[in-house]
Tab-separated table of C-alpha atoms and ligand atoms in Angstrom:
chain	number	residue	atom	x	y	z
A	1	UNK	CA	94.825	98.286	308.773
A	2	UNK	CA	95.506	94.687	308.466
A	3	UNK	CA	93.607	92.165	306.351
A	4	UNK	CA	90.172	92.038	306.997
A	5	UNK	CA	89.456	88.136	308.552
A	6	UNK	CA	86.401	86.295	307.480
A	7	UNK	CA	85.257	83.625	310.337
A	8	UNK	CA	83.020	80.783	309.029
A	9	UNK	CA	79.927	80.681	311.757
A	10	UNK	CA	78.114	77.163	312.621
A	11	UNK	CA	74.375	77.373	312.332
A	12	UNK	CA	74.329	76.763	315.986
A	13	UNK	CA	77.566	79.635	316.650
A	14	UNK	CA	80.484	78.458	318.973
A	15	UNK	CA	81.826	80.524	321.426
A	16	UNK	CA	85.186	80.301	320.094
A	17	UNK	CA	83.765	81.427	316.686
A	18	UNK	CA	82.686	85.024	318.160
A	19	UNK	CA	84.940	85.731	320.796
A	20	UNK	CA	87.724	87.319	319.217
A	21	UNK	CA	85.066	89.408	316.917
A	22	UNK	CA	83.243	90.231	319.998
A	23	UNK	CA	86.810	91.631	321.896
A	24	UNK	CA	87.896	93.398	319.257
A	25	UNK	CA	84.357	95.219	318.186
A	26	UNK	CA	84.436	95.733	322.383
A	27	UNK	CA	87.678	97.702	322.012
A	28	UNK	CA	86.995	99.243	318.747
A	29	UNK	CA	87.660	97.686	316.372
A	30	UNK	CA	84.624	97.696	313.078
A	31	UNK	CA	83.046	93.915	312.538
A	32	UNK	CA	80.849	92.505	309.576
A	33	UNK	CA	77.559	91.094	311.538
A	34	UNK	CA	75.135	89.125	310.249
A	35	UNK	CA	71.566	89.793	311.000
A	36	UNK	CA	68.111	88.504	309.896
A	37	UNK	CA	67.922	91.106	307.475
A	38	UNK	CA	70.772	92.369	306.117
A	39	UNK	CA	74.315	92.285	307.048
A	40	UNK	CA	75.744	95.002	309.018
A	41	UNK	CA	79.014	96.902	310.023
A	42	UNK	CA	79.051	96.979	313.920
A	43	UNK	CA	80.840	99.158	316.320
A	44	UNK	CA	81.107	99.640	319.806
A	45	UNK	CA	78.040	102.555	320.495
A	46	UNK	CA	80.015	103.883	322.947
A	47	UNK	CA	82.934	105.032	321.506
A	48	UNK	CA	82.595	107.838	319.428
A	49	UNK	CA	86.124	107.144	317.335
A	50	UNK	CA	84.773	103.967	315.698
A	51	UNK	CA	81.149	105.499	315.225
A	52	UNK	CA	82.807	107.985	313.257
A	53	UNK	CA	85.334	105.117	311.409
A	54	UNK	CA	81.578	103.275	310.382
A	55	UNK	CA	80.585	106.729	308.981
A	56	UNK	CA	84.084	106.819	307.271
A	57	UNK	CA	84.463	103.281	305.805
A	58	UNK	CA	80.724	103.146	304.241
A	59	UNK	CA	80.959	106.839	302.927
A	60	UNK	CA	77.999	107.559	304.646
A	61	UNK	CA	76.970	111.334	304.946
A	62	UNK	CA	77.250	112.952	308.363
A	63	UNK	CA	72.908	113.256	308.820
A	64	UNK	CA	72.262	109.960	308.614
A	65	UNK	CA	71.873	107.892	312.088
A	66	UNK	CA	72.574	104.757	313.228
A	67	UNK	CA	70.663	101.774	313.957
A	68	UNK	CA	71.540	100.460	318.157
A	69	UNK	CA	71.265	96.947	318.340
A	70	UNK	CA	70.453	95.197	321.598
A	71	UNK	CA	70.568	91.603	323.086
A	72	UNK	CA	67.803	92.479	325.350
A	73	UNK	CA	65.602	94.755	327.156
A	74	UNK	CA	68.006	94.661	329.938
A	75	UNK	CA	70.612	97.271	328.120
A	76	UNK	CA	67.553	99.512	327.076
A	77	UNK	CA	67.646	102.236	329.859
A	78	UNK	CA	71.296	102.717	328.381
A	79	UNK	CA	69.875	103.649	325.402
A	80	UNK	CA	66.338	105.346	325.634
A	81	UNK	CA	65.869	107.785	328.021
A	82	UNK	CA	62.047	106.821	327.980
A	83	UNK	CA	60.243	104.402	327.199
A	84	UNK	CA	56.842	104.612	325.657
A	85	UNK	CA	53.787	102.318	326.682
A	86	UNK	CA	53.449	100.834	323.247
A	87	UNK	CA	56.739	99.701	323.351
A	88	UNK	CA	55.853	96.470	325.466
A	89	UNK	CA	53.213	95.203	323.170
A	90	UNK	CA	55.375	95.507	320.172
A	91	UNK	CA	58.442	93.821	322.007
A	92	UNK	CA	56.270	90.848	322.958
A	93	UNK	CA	54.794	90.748	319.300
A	94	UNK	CA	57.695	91.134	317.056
A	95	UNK	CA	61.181	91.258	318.926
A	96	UNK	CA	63.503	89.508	318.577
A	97	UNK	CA	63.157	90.639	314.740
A	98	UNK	CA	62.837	92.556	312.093
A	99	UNK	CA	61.725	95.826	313.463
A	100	UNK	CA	63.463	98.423	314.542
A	101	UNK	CA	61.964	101.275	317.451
A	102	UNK	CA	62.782	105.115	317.068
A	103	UNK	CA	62.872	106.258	320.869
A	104	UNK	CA	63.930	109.279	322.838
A	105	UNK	CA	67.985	108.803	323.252
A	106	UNK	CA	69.561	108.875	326.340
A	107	UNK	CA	72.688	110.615	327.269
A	108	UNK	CA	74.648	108.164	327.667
A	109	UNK	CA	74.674	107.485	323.596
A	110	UNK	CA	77.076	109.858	321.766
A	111	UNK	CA	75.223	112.334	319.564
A	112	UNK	CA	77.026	111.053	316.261
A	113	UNK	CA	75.029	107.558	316.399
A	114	UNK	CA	71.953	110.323	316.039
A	115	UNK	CA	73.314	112.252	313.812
A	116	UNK	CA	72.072	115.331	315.849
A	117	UNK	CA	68.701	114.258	316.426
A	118	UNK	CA	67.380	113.800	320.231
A	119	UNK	CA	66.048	110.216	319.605
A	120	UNK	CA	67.544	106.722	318.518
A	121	UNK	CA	66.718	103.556	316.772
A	122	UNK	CA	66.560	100.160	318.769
A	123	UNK	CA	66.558	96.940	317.572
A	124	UNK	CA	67.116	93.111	318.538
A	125	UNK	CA	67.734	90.958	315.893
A	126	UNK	CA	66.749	87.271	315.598
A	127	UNK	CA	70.011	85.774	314.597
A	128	UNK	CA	72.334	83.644	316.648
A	129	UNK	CA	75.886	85.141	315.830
A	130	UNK	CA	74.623	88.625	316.400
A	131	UNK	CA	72.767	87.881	319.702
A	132	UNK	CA	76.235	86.304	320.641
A	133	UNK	CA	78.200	88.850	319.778
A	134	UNK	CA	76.261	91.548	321.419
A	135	UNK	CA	76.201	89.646	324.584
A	136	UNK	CA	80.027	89.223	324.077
A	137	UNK	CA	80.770	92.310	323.181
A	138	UNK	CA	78.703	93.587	326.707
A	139	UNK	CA	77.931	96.809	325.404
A	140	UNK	CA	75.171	98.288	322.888
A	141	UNK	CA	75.736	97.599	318.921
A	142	UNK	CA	75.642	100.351	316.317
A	143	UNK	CA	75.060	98.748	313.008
A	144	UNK	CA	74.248	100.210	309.559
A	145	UNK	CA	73.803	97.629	306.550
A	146	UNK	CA	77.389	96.957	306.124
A	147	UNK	CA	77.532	97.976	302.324
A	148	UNK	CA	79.324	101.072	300.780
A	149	UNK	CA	76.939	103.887	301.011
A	150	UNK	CA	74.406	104.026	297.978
A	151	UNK	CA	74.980	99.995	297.128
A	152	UNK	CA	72.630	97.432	297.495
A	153	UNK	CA	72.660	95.861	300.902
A	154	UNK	CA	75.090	92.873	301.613
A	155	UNK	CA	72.944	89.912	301.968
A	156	UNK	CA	76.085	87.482	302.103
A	157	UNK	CA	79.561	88.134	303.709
A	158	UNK	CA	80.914	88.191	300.641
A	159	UNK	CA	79.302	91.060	299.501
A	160	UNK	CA	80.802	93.256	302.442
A	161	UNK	CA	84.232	91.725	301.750
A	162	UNK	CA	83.786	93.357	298.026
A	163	UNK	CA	82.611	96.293	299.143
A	164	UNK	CA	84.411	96.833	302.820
A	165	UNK	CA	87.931	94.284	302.325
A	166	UNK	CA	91.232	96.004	304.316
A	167	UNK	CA	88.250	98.353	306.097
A	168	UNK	CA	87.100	96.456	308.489
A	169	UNK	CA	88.783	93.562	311.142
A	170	UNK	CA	86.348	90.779	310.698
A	171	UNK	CA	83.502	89.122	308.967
A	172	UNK	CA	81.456	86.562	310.565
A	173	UNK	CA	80.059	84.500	307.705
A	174	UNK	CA	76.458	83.174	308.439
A	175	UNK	CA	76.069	82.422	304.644
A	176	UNK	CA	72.653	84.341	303.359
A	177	UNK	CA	70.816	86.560	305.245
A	178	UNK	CA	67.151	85.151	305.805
A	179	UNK	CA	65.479	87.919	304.887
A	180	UNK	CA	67.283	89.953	302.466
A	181	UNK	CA	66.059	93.756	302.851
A	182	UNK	CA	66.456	95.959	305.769
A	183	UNK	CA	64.477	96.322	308.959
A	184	UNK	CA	61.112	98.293	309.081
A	185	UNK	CA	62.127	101.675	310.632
A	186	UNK	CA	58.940	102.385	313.384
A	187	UNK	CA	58.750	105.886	315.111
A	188	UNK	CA	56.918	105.391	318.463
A	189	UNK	CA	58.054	108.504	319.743
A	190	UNK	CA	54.761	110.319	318.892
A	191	UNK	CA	51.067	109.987	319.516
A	192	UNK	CA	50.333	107.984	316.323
A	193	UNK	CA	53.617	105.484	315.163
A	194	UNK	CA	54.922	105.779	312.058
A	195	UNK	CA	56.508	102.965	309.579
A	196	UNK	CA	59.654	105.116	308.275
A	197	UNK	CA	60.783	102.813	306.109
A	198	UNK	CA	59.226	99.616	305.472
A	199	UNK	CA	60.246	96.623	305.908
A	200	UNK	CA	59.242	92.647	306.528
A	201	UNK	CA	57.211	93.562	309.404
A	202	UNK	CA	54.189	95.869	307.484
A	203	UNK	CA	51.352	98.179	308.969
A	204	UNK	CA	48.779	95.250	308.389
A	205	UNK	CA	50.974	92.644	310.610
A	206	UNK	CA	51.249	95.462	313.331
A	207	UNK	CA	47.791	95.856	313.587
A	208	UNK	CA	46.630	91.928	312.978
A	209	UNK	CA	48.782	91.356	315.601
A	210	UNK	CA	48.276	94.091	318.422
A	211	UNK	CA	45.488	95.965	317.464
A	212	UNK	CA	47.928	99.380	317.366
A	213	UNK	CA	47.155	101.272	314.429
A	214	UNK	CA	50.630	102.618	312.969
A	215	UNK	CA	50.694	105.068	309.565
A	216	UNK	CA	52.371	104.402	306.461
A	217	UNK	CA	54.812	106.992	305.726
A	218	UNK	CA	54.564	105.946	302.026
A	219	UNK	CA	50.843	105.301	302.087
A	220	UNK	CA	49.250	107.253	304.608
A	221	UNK	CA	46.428	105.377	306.364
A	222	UNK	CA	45.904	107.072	309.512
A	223	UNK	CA	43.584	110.173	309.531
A	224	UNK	CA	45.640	113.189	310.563
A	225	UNK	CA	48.654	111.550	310.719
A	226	UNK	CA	51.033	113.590	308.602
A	227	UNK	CA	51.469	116.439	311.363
A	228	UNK	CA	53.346	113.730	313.098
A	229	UNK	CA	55.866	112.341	310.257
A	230	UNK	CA	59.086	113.620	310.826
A	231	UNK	CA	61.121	111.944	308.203
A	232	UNK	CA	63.886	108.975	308.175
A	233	UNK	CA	67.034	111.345	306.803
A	234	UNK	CA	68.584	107.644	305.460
A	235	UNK	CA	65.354	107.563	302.697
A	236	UNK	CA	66.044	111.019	301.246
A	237	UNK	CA	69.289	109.477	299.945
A	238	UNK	CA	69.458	107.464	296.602
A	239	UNK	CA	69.726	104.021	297.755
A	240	UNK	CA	70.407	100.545	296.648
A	241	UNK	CA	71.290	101.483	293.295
A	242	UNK	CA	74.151	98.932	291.208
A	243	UNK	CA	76.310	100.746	288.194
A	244	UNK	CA	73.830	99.704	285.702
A	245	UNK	CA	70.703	101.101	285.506
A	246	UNK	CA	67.689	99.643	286.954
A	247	UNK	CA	64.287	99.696	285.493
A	248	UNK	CA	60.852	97.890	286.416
A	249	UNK	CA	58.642	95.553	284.363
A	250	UNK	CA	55.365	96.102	285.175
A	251	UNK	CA	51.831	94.042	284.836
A	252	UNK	CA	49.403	92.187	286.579
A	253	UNK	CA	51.147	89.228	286.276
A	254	UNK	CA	53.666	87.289	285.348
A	255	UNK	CA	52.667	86.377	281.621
A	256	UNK	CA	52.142	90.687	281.883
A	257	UNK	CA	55.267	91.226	283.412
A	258	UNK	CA	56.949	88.794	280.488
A	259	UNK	CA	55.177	90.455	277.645
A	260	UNK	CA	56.321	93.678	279.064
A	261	UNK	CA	60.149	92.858	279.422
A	262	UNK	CA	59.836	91.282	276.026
A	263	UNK	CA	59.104	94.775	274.968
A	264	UNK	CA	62.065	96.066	277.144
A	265	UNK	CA	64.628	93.916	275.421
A	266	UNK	CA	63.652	94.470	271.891
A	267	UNK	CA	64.129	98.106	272.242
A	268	UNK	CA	67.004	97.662	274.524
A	269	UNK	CA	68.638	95.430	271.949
A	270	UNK	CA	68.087	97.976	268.863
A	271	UNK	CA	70.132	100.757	270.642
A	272	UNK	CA	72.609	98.007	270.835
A	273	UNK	CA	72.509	98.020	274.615
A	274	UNK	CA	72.479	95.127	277.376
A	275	UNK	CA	70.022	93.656	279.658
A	276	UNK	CA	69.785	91.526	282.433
A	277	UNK	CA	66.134	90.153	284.502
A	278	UNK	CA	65.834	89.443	287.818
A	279	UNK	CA	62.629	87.968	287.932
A	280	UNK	CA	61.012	84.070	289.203
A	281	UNK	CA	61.407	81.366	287.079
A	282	UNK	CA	57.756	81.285	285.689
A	283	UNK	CA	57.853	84.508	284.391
A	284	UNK	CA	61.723	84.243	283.077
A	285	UNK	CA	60.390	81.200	281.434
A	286	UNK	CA	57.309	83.420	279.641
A	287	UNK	CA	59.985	85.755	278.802
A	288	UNK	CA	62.242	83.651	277.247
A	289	UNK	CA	59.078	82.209	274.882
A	290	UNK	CA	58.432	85.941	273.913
A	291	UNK	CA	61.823	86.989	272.895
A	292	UNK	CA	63.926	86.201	270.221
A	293	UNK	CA	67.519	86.253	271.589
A	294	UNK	CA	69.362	84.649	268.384
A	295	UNK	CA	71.054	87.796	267.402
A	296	UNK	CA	74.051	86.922	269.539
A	297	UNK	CA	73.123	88.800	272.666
A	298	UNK	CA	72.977	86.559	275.398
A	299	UNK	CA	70.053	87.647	278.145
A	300	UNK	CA	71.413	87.263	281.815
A	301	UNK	CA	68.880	86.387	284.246
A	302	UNK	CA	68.967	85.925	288.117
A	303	UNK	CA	66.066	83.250	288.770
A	304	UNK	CA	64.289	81.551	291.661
A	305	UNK	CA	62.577	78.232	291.234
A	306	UNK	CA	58.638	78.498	290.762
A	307	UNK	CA	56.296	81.313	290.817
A	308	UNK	CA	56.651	85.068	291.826
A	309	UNK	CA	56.424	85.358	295.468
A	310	UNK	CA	57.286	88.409	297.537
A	311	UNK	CA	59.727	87.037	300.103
A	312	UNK	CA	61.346	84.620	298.018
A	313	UNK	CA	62.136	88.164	295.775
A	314	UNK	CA	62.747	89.758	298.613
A	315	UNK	CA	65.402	87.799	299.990
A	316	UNK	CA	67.018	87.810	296.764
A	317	UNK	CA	66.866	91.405	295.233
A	318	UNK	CA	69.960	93.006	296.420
A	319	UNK	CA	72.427	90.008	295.555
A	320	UNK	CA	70.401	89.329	292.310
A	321	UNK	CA	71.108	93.145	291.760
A	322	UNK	CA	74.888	92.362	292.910
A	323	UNK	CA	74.694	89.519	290.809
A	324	UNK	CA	73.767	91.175	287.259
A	325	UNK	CA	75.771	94.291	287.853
A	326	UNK	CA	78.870	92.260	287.840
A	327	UNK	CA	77.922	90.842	284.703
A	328	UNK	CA	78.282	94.693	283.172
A	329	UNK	CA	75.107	94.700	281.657
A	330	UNK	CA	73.656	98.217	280.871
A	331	UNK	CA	70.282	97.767	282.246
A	332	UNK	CA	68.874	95.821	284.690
A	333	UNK	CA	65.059	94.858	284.274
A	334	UNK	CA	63.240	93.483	287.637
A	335	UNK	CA	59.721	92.648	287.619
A	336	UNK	CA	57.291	94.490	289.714
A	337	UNK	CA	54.900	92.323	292.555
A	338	UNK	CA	51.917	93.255	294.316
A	339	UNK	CA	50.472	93.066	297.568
A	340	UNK	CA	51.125	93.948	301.363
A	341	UNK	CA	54.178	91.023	301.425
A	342	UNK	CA	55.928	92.890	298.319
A	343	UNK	CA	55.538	96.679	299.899
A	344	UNK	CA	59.771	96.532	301.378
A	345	UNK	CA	60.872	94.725	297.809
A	346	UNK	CA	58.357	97.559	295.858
A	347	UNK	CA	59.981	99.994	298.094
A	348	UNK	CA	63.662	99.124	297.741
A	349	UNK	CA	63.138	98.733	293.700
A	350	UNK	CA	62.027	102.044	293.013
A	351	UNK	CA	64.556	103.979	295.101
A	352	UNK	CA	67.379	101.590	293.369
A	353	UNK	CA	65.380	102.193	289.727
A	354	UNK	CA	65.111	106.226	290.412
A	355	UNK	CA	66.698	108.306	288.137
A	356	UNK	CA	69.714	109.198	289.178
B	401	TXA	O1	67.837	95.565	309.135
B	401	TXA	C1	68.446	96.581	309.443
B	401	TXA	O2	67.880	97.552	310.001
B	401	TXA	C2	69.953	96.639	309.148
B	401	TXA	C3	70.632	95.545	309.969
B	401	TXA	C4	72.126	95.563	309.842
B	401	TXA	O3	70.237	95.635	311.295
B	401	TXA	N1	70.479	97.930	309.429
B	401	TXA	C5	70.217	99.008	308.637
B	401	TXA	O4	70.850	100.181	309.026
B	401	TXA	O5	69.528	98.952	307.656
B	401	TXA	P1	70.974	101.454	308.078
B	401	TXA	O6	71.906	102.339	308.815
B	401	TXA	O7	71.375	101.039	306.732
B	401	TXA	O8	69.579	102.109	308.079
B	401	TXA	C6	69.089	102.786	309.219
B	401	TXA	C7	67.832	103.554	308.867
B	401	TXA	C8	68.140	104.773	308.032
B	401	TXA	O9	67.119	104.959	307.083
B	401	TXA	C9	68.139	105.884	309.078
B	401	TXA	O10	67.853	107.149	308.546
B	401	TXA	C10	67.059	105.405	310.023
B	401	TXA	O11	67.227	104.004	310.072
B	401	TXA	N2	67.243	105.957	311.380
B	401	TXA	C11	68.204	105.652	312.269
B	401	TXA	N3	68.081	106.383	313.394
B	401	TXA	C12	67.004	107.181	313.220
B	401	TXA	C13	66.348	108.169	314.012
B	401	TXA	N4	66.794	108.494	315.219
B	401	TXA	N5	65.261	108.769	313.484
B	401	TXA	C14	64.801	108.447	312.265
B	401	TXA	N6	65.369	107.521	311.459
B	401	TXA	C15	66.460	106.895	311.934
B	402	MG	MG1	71.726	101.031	304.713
């Protein structure tokens, strides 16, 4: 295959910027998308050739399916071959956005985007270019986070060009993803829904929102729900994981979190290993009080400005993860955050900090 063309996107996309993306993903052909979340390798759903090429390309094993992304509600009886009653509320409440809806599949969707399975997972995301080129493209989007299987998620185009460059035909380049993790994964399909894999949208917003009580598949909540949970087959799979190893400071706090990387580093230092922090720049700063770092080792760091807050950590904790890898440290420490905002970046940093 040819070189792999990046295509600089306005904030407000031109027509002329996502046409030639939009023909060729219509036709075949594999294109870098980016969403509100993550970006992601699209493919024409109907043709089962470049479903299998996305498969291919990322390394992904054969079980795991496919996200469909969707304009609008107007493609959905392509997709679904029912619709369940719930589905309206959550539409009106949350879509376009970060959530995506497991559904029973219709025929008309090959059985590879499923990997097997009888049902499918719908989404419409909130971001101009890929509302654009789905309309372009005129047909129904498959999508996975366009990263090589097991990597962090590309949260900027050039983070599929590392991973994906000759692969693919084009990358549209919306510059950083507004989010920065992946969407939450909800199966309405049963009598109770179930978050699958969490995400920006959490069981608390769900239910603040429209009343519907959904269970946690990580935290179970809902009496009786686990007869219902059938599984996500993407979160058995080590995930988000860079070449050095990943580990988690934990505390209260950030002055906790400091103290405790302070700890990290001494010890990490005395085997005569490297570390690098991804942490804000409050409790970097605390760190950097605590630690002694005149023995020539030089402490890389990934920072953002102020305090710890969950989605300013979450939108950066797959290219801070990027980030430090490339800097060939051996061990990457990230500080742990609490609350309902922090449950996708909690999530995502102990499946990339599991051992492997
Ligand atoms: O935010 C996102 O969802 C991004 C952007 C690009 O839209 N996409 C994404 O796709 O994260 P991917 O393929 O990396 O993750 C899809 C997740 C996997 O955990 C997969 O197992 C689950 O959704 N999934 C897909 N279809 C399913 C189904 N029919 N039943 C259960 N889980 C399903
Ligand atoms: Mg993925």
């Amino acid at each position: 295959m040819p070189k792999t063309q990046l295509i600089t996107v306005s904030k407000v996309p031109l027509r002329n910027e996502i046409e030639l993306a939009a023909r060729c993903l219509k036709e075949g052909g594999l294109v870098g998308m980016p969403t509100e979340t993550v970006y992601g390798l699209a493919a024409n759903a109907y043709i089962p050739d470049s479903i299998r090429r996305v498969f291919e390309v990322k390394g992904r094993p054969q079980d795991n399916p496919l996200i469909v992304h969707l304009a609008n509600c107007e493609q959905l009886p392509d997709v679904v071959s029912q619709v369940p009653e719930i589905f309206d509320t959550l539409y009106r409440a949350f879509c376009p956005g970060p959530l995506t809806m497991i559904m029973m599949r219709s025929a008309k969707i090959p059985a590879e985007i499923s990997a097997g399975l009888d049902t499918v997972a719908v989404r419409f995301p909130d971001c101009a270019p890929a509302v654009m080129l789905i309309e372009l493209s005129g047909v129904p989007v498959v999508a996975p986070s366009g990263n090589l299987s097991g990597k962090p998620s590309p949260t900027l185009a050039s983070h599929m060009l590392g991973d994906l460059e000759g692969k693919i035909d084009y990358i549209l380049d919306y510059g950083a993803t507004e989010i920065g993790v992946e969407s939450t994964v909800l199966d309405i399909t049963g009598e109770i829904p179930v978050i699958l894999r969490p995400g920006a949208i959490t069981a608390e917003m769900i239910y603040q929102k429209t009343g519907i009580k959904v269970s946690d598949y990580t935290v179970p909540e809902v009496e009786g729900a686990a007869e219902f949970v059938p599984r996500s087959p993407g979160m058995k799979y080590r995930h988000y994981a860079p070449s050095a190893q990943v580990q988690i400071a934990r505390g209260a706090d950030s002055r906790e979190r400091a103290l405790a990387m302070a700890e990290m580093y001494k010890s990490i230092s005395s085997e005569g290993r490297t570390m690098a922090v991804f942490a804000s720049a409050e409790t970097v700063g605390l760190l950097t009080q605590a630690v002694v770092t005149d023995e020539g080792r030089e402490l890389s760091t990934y920072t953002y400005p102020g305090a710890s807050e969950p989605a300013r950590a979450t939108h950066d904790l797959f290219a801070a993860l990027r980030y430090l890898d490339n800097k060939k440290v051996d061990i990457i420490v990230v500080e742990e955050l609490h609350g309902d905002g922090a449950s996708a970046y909690m999530n995502r940093l102990e499946r990339a900090a599991a051992p492997r």
